[in-house]
XYZ file of C-alpha atoms in Angstrom:
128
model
C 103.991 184.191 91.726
C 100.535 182.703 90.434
C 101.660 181.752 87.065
C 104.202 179.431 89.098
C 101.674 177.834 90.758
C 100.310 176.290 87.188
C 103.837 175.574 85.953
C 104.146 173.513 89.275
C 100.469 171.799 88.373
C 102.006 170.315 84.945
C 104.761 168.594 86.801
C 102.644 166.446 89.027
C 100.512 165.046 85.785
C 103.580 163.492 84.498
C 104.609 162.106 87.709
C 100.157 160.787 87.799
C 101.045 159.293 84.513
C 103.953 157.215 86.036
C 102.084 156.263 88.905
C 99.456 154.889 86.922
C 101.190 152.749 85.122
C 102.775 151.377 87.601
C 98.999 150.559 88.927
C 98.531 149.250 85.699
C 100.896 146.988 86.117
C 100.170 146.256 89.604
C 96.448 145.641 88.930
C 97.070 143.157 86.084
C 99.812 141.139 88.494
C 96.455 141.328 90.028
C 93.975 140.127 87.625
C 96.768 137.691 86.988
C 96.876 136.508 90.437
C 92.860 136.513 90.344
C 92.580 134.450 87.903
C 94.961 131.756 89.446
C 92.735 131.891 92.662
C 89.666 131.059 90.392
C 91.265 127.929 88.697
C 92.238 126.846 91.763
C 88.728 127.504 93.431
C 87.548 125.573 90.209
C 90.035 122.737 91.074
C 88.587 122.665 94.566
C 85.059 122.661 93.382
C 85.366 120.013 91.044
C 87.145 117.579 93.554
C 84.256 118.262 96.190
C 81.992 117.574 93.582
C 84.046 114.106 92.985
C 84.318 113.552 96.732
C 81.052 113.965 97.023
C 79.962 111.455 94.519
C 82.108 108.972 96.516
C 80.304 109.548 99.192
C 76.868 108.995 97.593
C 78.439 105.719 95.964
C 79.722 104.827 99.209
C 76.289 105.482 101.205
C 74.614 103.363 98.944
C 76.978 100.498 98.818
C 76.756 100.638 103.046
C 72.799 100.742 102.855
C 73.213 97.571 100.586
C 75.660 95.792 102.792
C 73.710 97.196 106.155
C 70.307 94.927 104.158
C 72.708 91.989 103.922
C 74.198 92.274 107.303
C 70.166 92.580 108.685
C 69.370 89.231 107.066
C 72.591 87.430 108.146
C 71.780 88.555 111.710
C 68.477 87.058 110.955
C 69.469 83.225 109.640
C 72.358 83.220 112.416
C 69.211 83.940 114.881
C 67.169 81.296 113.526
C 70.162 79.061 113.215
C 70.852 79.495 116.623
C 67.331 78.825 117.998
C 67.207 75.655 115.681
C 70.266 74.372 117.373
C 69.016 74.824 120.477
C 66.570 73.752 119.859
C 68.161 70.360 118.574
C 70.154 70.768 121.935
C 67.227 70.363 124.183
C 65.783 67.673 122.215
C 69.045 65.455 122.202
C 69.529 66.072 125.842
C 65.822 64.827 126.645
C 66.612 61.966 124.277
C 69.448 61.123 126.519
C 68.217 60.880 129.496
C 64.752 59.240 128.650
C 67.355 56.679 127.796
C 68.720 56.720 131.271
C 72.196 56.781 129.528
C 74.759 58.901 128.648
C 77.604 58.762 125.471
C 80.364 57.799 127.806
C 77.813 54.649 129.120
C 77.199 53.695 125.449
C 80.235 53.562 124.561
C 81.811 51.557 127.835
C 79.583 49.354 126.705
C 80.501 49.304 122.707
C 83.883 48.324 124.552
C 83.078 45.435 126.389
C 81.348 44.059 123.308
C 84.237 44.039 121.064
C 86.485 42.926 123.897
C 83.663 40.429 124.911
C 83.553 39.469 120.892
C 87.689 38.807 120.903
C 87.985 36.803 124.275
C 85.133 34.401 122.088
C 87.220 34.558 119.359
C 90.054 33.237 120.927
C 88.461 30.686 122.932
C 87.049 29.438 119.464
C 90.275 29.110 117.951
C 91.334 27.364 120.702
C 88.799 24.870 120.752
C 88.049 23.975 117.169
C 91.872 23.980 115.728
C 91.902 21.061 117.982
């Protein structure tokens, strides 16, 4: 009955054999598979390493524009003050004139209407 016992031990090293390469096969599917992963991890890698050159590019052409934008701010300040400046000035003008536009111009009115009444009267007179 012993002896039987090592018969039944050869039959399970051909059935280990079997097994194993099937694992063989299964672990290179595997590595296969593995590998994949690690091209595509590469893939990733190398576009965050793009994206984050963008990035960098992009940062520094904001800081650039962010200097431009800081001195536009600064002439449109200064503009404004200067025509505000200008503002006060003209309306000081004005009314140490005692008139306004509208005034000046009523006046520029009855001038030229003034100036054409003469006009005609002169034709008048002298074609006599």
């Amino acid at each position: 009955g012993g002896g039987g016992g090592g018969g039944g031990g050869g039959g399970p090293d051909i059935q280990q054999e079997e097994v194993t390469d099937e694992h063989r096969s299964v672990m290179l599917q595997i590595e296969q598979k593995d590998q994949q992963l690690d091209g595509l991890v590469d893939q990733v890698g190398q576009g965050v390493m793009e994206l984050g050159q963008l990035a960098r590019g992009l940062n520094e052409e904001l800081v650039k524009q962010n200097i431009m934008l800081e001195g536009l701010e600064e002439r449109i300040d200064n503009t404004s003050n200067n025509v505000e400046n200008l503002n006060a000035k003209m309306k000081k003008t004005l009314s140490e004139m005692g008139r306004s536009a509208d005034k000046c111009m009523m006046d520029f009115i009855c001038l030229v209407i003034l100036l054409g009444i003469l006009a005609v009267v002169y034709n008048m007179f002298i074609k006599k």
